[in-house]
Short mmCIF file of C-alpha atoms in Angstrom, two decimals:
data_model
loop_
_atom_site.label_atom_id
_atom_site.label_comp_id
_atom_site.label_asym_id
_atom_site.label_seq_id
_atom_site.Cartn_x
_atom_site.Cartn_y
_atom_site.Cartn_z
CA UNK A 1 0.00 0.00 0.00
CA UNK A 2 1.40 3.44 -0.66
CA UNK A 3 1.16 6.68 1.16
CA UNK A 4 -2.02 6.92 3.66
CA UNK A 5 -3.53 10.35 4.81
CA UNK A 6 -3.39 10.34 7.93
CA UNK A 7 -0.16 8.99 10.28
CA UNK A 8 -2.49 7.94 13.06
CA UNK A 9 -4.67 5.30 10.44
CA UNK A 10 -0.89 4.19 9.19
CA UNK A 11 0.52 4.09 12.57
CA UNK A 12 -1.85 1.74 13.55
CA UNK A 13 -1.74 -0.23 9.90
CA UNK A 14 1.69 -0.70 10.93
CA UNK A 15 1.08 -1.93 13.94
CA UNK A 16 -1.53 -4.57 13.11
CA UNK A 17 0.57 -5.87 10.13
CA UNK A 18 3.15 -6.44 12.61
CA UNK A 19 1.11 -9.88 13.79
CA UNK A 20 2.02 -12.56 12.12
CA UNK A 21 0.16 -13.94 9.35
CA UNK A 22 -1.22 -9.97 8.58
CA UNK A 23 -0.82 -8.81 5.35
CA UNK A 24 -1.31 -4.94 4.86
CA UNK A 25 -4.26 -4.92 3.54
CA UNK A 26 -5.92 -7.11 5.89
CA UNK A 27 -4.74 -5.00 8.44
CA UNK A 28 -5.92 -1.86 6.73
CA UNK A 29 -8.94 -3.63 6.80
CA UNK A 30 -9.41 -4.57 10.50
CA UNK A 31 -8.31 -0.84 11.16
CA UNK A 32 -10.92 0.63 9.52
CA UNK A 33 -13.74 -2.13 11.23
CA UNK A 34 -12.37 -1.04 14.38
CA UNK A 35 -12.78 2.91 13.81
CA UNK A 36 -16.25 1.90 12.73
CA UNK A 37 -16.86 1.14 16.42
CA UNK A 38 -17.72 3.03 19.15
CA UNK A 39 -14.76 5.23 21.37
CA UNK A 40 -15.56 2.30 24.49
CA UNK A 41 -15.58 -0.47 22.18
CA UNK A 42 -11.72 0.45 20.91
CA UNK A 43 -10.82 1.00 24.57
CA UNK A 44 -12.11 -2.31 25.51
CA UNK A 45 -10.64 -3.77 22.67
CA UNK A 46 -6.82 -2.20 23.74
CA UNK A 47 -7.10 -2.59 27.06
CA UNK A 48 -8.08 -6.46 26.78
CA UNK A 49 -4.15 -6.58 25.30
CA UNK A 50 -2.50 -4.12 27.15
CA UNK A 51 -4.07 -6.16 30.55
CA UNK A 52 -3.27 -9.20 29.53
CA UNK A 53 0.29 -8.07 28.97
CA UNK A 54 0.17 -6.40 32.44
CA UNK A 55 -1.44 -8.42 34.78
CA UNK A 56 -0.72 -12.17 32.91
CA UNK A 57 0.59 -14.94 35.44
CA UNK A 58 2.07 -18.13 34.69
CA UNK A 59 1.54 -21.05 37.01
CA UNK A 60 4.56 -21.14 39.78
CA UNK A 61 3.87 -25.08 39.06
CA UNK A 62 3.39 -26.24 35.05
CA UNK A 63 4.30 -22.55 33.40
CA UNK A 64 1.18 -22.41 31.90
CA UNK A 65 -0.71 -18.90 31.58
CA UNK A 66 -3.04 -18.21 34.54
CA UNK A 67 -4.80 -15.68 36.32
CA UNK A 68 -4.00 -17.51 39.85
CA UNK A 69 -0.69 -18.84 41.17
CA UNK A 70 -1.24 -21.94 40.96
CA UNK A 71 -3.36 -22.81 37.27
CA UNK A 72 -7.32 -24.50 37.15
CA UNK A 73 -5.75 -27.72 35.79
CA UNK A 74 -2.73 -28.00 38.72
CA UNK A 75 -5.22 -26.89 41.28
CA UNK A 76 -7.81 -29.13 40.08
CA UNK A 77 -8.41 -32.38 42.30
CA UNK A 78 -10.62 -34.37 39.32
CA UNK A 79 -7.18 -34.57 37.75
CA UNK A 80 -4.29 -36.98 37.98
CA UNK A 81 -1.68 -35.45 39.56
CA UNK A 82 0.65 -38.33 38.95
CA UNK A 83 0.79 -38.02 34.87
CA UNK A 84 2.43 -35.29 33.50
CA UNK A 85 2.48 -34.19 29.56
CA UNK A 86 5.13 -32.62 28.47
CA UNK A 87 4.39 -29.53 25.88
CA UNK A 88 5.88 -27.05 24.14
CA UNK A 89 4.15 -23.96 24.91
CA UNK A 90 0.35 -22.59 26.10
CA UNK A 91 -1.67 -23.43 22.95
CA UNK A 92 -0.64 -27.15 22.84
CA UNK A 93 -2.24 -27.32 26.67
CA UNK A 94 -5.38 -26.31 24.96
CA UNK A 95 -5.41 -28.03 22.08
CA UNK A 96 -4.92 -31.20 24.27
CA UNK A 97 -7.45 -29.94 26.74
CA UNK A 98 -10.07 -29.66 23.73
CA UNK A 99 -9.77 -33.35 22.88
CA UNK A 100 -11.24 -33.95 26.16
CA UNK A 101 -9.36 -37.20 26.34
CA UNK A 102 -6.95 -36.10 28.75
CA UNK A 103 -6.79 -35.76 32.43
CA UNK A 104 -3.35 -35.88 33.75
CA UNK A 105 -1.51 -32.18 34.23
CA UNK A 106 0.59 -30.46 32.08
CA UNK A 107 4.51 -29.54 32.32
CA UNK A 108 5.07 -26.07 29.48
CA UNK A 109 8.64 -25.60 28.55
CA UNK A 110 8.14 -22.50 26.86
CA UNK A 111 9.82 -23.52 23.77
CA UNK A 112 12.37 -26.66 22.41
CA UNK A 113 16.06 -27.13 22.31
CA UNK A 114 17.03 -25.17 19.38
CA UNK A 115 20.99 -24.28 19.12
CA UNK A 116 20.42 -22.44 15.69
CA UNK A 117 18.05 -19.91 17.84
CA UNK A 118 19.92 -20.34 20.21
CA UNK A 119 18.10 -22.16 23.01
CA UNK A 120 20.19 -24.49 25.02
CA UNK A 121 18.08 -26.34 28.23
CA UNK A 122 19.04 -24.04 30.91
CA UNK A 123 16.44 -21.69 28.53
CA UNK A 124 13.82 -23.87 28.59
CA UNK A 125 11.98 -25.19 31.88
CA UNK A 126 13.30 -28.84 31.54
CA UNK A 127 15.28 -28.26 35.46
CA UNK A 128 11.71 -27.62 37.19
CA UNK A 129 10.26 -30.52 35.06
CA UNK A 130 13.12 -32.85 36.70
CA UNK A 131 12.64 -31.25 40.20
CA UNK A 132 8.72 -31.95 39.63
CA UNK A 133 9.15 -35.69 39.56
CA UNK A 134 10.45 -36.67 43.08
CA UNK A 135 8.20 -34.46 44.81
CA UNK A 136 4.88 -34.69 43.41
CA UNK A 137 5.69 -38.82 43.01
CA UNK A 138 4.96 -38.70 39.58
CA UNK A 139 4.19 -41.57 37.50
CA UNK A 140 4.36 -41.18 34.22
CA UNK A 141 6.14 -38.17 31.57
CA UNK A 142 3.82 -38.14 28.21
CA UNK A 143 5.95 -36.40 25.95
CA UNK A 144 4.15 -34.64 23.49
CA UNK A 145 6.74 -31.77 21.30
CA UNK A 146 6.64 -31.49 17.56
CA UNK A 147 8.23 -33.60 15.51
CA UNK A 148 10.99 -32.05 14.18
CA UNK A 149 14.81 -32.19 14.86
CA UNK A 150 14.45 -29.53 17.77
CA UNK A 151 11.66 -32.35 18.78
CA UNK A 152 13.89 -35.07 18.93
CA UNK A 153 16.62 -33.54 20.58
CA UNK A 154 14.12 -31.88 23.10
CA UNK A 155 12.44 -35.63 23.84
CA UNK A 156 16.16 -37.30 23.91
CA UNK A 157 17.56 -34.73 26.13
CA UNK A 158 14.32 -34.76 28.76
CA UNK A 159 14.37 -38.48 28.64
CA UNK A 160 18.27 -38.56 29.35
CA UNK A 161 17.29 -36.31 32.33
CA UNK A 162 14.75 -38.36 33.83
CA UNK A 163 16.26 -41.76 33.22
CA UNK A 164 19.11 -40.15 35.28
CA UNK A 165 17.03 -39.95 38.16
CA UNK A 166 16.85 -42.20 41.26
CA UNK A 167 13.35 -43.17 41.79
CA UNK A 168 12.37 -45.15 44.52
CA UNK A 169 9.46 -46.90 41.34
CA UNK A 170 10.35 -46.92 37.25
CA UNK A 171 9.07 -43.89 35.74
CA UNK A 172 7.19 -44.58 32.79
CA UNK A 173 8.32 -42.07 29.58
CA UNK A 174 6.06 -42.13 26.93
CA UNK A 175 5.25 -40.08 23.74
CA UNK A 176 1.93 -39.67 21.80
CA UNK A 177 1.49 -41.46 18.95
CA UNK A 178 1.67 -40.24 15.26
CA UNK A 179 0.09 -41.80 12.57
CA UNK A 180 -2.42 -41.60 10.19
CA UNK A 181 -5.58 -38.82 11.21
CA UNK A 182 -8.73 -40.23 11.65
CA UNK A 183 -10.80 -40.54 8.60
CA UNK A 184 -7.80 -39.61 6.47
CA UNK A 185 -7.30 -42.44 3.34
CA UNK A 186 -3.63 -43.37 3.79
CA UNK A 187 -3.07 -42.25 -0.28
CA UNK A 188 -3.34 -39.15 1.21
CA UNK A 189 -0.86 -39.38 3.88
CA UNK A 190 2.69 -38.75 3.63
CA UNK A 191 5.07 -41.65 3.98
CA UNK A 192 6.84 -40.89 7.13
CA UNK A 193 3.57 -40.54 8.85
CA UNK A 194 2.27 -43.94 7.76
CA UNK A 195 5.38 -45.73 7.93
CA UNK A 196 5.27 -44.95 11.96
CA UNK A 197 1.51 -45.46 11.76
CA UNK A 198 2.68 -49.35 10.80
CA UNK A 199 5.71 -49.38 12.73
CA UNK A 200 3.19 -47.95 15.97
CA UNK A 201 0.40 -50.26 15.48
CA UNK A 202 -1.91 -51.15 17.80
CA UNK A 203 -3.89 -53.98 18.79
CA UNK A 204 -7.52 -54.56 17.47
CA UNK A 205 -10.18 -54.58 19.75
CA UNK A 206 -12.89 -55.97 17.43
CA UNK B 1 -11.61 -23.91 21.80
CA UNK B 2 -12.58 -24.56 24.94
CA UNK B 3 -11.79 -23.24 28.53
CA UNK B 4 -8.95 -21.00 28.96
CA UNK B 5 -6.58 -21.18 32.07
CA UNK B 6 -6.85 -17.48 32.40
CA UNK B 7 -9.73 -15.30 32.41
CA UNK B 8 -7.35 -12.20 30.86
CA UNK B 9 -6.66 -14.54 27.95
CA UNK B 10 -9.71 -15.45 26.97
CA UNK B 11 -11.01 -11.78 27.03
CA UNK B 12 -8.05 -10.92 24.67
CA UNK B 13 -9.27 -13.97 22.62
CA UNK B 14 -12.44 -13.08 22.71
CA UNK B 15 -11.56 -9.41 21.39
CA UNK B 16 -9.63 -10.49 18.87
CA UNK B 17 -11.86 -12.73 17.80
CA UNK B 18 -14.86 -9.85 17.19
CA UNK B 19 -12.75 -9.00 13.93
CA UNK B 20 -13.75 -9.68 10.73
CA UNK B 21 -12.25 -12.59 9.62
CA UNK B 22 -10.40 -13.68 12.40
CA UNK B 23 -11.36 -16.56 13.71
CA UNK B 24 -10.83 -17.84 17.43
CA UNK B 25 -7.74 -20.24 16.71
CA UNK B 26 -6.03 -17.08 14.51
CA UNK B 27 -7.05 -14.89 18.18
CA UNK B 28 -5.30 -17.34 20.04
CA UNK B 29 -2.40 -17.04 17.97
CA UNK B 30 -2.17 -13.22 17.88
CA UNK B 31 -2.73 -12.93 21.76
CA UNK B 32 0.05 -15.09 22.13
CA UNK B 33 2.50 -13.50 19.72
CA UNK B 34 1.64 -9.83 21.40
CA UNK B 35 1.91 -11.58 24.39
CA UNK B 36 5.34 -12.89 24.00
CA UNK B 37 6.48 -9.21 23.07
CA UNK B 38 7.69 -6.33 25.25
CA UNK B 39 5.60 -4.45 27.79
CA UNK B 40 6.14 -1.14 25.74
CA UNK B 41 5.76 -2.81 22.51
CA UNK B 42 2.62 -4.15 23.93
CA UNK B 43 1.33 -0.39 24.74
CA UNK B 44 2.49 0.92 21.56
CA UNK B 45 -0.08 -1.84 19.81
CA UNK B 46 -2.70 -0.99 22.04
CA UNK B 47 -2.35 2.65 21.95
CA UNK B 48 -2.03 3.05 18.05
CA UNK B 49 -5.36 1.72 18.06
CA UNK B 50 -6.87 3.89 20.73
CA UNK B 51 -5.04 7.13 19.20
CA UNK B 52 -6.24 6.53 16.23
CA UNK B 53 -9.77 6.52 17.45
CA UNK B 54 -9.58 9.21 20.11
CA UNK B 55 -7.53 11.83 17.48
CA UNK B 56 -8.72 10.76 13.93
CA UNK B 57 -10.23 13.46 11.84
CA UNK B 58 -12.49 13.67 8.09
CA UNK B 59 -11.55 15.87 5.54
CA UNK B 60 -13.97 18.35 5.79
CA UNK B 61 -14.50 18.53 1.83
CA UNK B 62 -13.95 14.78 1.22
CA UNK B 63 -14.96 12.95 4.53
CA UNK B 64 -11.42 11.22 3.85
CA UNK B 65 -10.10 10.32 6.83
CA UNK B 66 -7.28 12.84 7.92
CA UNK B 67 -5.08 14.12 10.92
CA UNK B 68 -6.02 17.75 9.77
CA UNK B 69 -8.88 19.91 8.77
CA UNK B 70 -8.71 19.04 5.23
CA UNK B 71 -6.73 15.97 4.41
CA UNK B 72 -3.38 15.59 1.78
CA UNK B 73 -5.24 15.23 -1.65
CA UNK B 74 -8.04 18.46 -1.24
CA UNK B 75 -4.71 20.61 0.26
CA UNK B 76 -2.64 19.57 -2.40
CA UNK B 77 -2.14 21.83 -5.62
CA UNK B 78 -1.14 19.14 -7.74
CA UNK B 79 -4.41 17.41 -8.31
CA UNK B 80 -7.53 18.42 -10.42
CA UNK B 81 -10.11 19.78 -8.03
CA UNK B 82 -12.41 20.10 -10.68
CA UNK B 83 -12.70 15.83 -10.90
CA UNK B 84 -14.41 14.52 -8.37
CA UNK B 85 -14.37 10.25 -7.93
CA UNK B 86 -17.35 9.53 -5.58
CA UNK B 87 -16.26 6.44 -3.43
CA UNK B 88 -17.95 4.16 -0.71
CA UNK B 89 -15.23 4.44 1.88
CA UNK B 90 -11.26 5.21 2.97
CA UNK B 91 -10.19 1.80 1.46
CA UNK B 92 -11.07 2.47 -1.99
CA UNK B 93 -9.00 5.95 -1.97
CA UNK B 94 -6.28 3.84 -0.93
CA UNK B 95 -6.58 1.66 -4.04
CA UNK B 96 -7.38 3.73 -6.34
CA UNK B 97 -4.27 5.89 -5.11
CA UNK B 98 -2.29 3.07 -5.35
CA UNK B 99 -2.78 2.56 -9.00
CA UNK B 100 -0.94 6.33 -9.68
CA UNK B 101 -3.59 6.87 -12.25
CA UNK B 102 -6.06 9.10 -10.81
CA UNK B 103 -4.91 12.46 -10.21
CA UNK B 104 -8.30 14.07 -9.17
CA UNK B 105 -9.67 14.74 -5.96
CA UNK B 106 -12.44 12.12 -3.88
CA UNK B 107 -15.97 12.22 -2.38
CA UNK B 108 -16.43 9.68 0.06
CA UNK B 109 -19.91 8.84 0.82
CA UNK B 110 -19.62 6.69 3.95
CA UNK B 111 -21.58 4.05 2.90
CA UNK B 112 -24.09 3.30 0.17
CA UNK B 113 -27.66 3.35 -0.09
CA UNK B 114 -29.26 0.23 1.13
CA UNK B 115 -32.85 -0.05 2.52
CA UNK B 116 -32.37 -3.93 3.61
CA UNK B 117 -29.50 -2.33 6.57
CA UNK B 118 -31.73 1.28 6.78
CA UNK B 119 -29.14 3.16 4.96
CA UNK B 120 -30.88 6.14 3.18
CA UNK B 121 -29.48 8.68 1.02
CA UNK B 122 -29.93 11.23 4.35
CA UNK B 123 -27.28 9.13 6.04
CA UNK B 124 -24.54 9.26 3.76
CA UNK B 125 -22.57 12.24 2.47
CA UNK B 126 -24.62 12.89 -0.89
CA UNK B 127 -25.69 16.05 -0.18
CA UNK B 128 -22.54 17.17 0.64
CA UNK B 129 -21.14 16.03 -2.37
CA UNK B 130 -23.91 18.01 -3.90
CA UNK B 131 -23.30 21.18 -2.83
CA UNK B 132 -19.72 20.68 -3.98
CA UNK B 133 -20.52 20.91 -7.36
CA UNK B 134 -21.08 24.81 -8.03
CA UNK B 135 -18.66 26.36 -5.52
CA UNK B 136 -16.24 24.09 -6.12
CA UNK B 137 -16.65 24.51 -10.51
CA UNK B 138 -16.51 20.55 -10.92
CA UNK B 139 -16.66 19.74 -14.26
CA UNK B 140 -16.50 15.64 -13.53
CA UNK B 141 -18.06 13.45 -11.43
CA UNK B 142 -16.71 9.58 -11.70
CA UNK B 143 -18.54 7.20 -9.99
CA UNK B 144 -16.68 4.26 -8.35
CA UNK B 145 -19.19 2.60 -6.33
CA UNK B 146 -19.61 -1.56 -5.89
CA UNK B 147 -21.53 -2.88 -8.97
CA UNK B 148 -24.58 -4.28 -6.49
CA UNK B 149 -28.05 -3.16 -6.06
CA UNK B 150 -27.38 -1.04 -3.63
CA UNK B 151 -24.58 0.28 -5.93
CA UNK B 152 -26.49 0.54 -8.73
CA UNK B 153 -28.57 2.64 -6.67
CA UNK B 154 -26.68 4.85 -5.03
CA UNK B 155 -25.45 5.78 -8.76
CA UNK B 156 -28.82 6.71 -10.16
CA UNK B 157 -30.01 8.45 -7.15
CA UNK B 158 -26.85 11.00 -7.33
CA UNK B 159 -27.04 10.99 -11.27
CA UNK B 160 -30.54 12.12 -10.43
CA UNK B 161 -29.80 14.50 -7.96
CA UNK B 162 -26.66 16.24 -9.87
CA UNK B 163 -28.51 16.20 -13.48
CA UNK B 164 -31.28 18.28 -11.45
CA UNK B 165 -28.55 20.72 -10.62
CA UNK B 166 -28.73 24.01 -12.56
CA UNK B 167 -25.33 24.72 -13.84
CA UNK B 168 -23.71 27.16 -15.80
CA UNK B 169 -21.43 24.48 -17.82
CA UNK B 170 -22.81 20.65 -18.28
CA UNK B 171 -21.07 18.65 -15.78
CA UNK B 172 -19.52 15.48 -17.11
CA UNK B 173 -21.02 11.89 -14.74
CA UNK B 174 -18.96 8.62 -15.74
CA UNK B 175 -18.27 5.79 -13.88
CA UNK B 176 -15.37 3.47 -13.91
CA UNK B 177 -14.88 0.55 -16.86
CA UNK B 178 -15.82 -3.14 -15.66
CA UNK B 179 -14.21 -5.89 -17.92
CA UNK B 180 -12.14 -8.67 -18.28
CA UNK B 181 -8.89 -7.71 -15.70
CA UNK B 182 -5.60 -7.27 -17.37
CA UNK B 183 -3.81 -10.40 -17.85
CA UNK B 184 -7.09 -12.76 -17.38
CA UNK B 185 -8.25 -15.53 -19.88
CA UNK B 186 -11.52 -15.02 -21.26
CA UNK B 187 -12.18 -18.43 -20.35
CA UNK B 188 -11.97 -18.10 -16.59
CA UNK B 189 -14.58 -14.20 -16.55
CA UNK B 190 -17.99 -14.56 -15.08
CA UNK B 191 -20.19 -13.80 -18.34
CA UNK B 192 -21.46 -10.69 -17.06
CA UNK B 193 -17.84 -8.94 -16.74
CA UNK B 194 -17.02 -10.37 -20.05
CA UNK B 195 -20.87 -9.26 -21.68
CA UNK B 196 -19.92 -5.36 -20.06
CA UNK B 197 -16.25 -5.51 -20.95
CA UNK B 198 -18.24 -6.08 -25.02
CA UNK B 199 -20.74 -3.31 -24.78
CA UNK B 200 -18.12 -0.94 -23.19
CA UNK B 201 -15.52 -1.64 -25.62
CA UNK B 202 -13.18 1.02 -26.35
CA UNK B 203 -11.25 2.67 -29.67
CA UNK B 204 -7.96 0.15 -30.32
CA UNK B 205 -4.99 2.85 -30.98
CA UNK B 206 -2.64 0.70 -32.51
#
């Protein structure tokens, strides 16, 4: 887009194109929506952000964003305390909690083992995953990163960790499975993906 | 989605989310990325938006949106006040100004008529647009509104209303070419672009 009229309107262009995943015209266009609204509805609308920002907490247990100390899911007593899943940031909690097939707690690192960015494992909170584990008598780590190489090395390097450990009872390290999506026809799917799918397979239940 | 951890997040979601075209996973995403910036950077998002609301201005001649009195293109001395392109809103100044083809000045209307949504020609800047004509010595007026109903409307009724103007000089009312867009097949036009882009055919100068 070229030149604008007015610095405020391009200013604020600027900012919203800054998002990810914003072109400039979108933003252009969810500009103008939002100076269609009324004066309170733009305040609402930037202080929602700016509060967030402010006043956000993270849970002194799992790391994962909450208004309390201590999160709904850690504080909760219909969960199981004893499993833990292992995640790479906030959204993959609630993707997982959407499935609804889940009930242990969570454990965010805040990001993977990454050495081109940078990101070593005194960066990411592996330490208070370890420390976790004795205390809290923990049962089982579900490990449940992307995967990619920064995956891997994440998963090897946590499992090194807690292998390391002396536990008075085995710790049980496990990692979802990957494999072909429901309803998906396997000419569809990529090879890597059904090759574990075969390698992963599961017993029927008929 | 489901439950958030954090009451703050899912009113940020939630705001978000009230944009056009943004759905709640997209929200999600956003709120995280802003939230995984600076404090300051943070405000400056926030407050962009709420400047923009709290300070913006209209061109007082060409309801173009504008930090002063009278915005960039009715100020400048380069363009042909005597042209007037009549558009629906601040986005389509922007595009036509982006093709560097239109060196007139605008009349934005603010809307166009539409009974279905209320919108009479009372509620949108036609009159002013009106009683631009004389003072003002406009010799042109190009109309650039949607090709709907409601466009198709808004055209005749200001055709109407500026034909019933007595003027000293016949003032010229066009409206913009619709036809096949440069570069397309034929093949892959809707037939009623291709039919107009036929009637409206224009001199070859070979």
């Amino acid at each position: 887009m070229g030149d604008y009229p007015s610095i405020l309107l391009e200013n604020a262009v600027n900012q919203v194109a800054s998002l990810p995943g914003i072109g400039r015209k979108t933003a252009l266009r969810l500009v103008l929506h939002l100076l269609r609204q009324q004066p309170n509805e733009v305040e609402t609308f930037a202080g929602a952000l700016t509060r967030l920002k402010q006043e956000v907490k993270y849970c002194r247990i799992c790391h994962n964003i909450s208004d309390e100390d201590v999160c709904p899911i850690c504080s909760s007593r219909n969960r199981d305390h004893q499993t833990v899943c292992v995640v790479e940031n906030i959204q993959d909690v609630l993707f997982i909690e959407n499935t609804g097939q889940y009930n242990g707690v969570y454990h965010v690192l805040g990001g993977i083992i990454s050495p081109i960015d940078g990101i070593g494992p005194k960066d990411i909170e592996i330490d208070s995953l370890v420390e976790r584990i004795v205390p809290e008598q923990i049962k089982e780590v579900i490990l449940a990163l992307p995967t990619t190489m920064e995956g891997d090395t994440t998963n090897f390097y946590i499992y090194r960790r807690l292998t390391a450990l002396a536990l008075p009872e085995p710790l049980v390290v496990s990692q979802i499975a990957r494999g072909v999506a429901v309803g998906n026809e396997l000419e569809y799917t990529d090879e890597i993906t059904l090759g574990r799918s075969i390698i992963n397979r599961v017993a029927f239940n008929g």
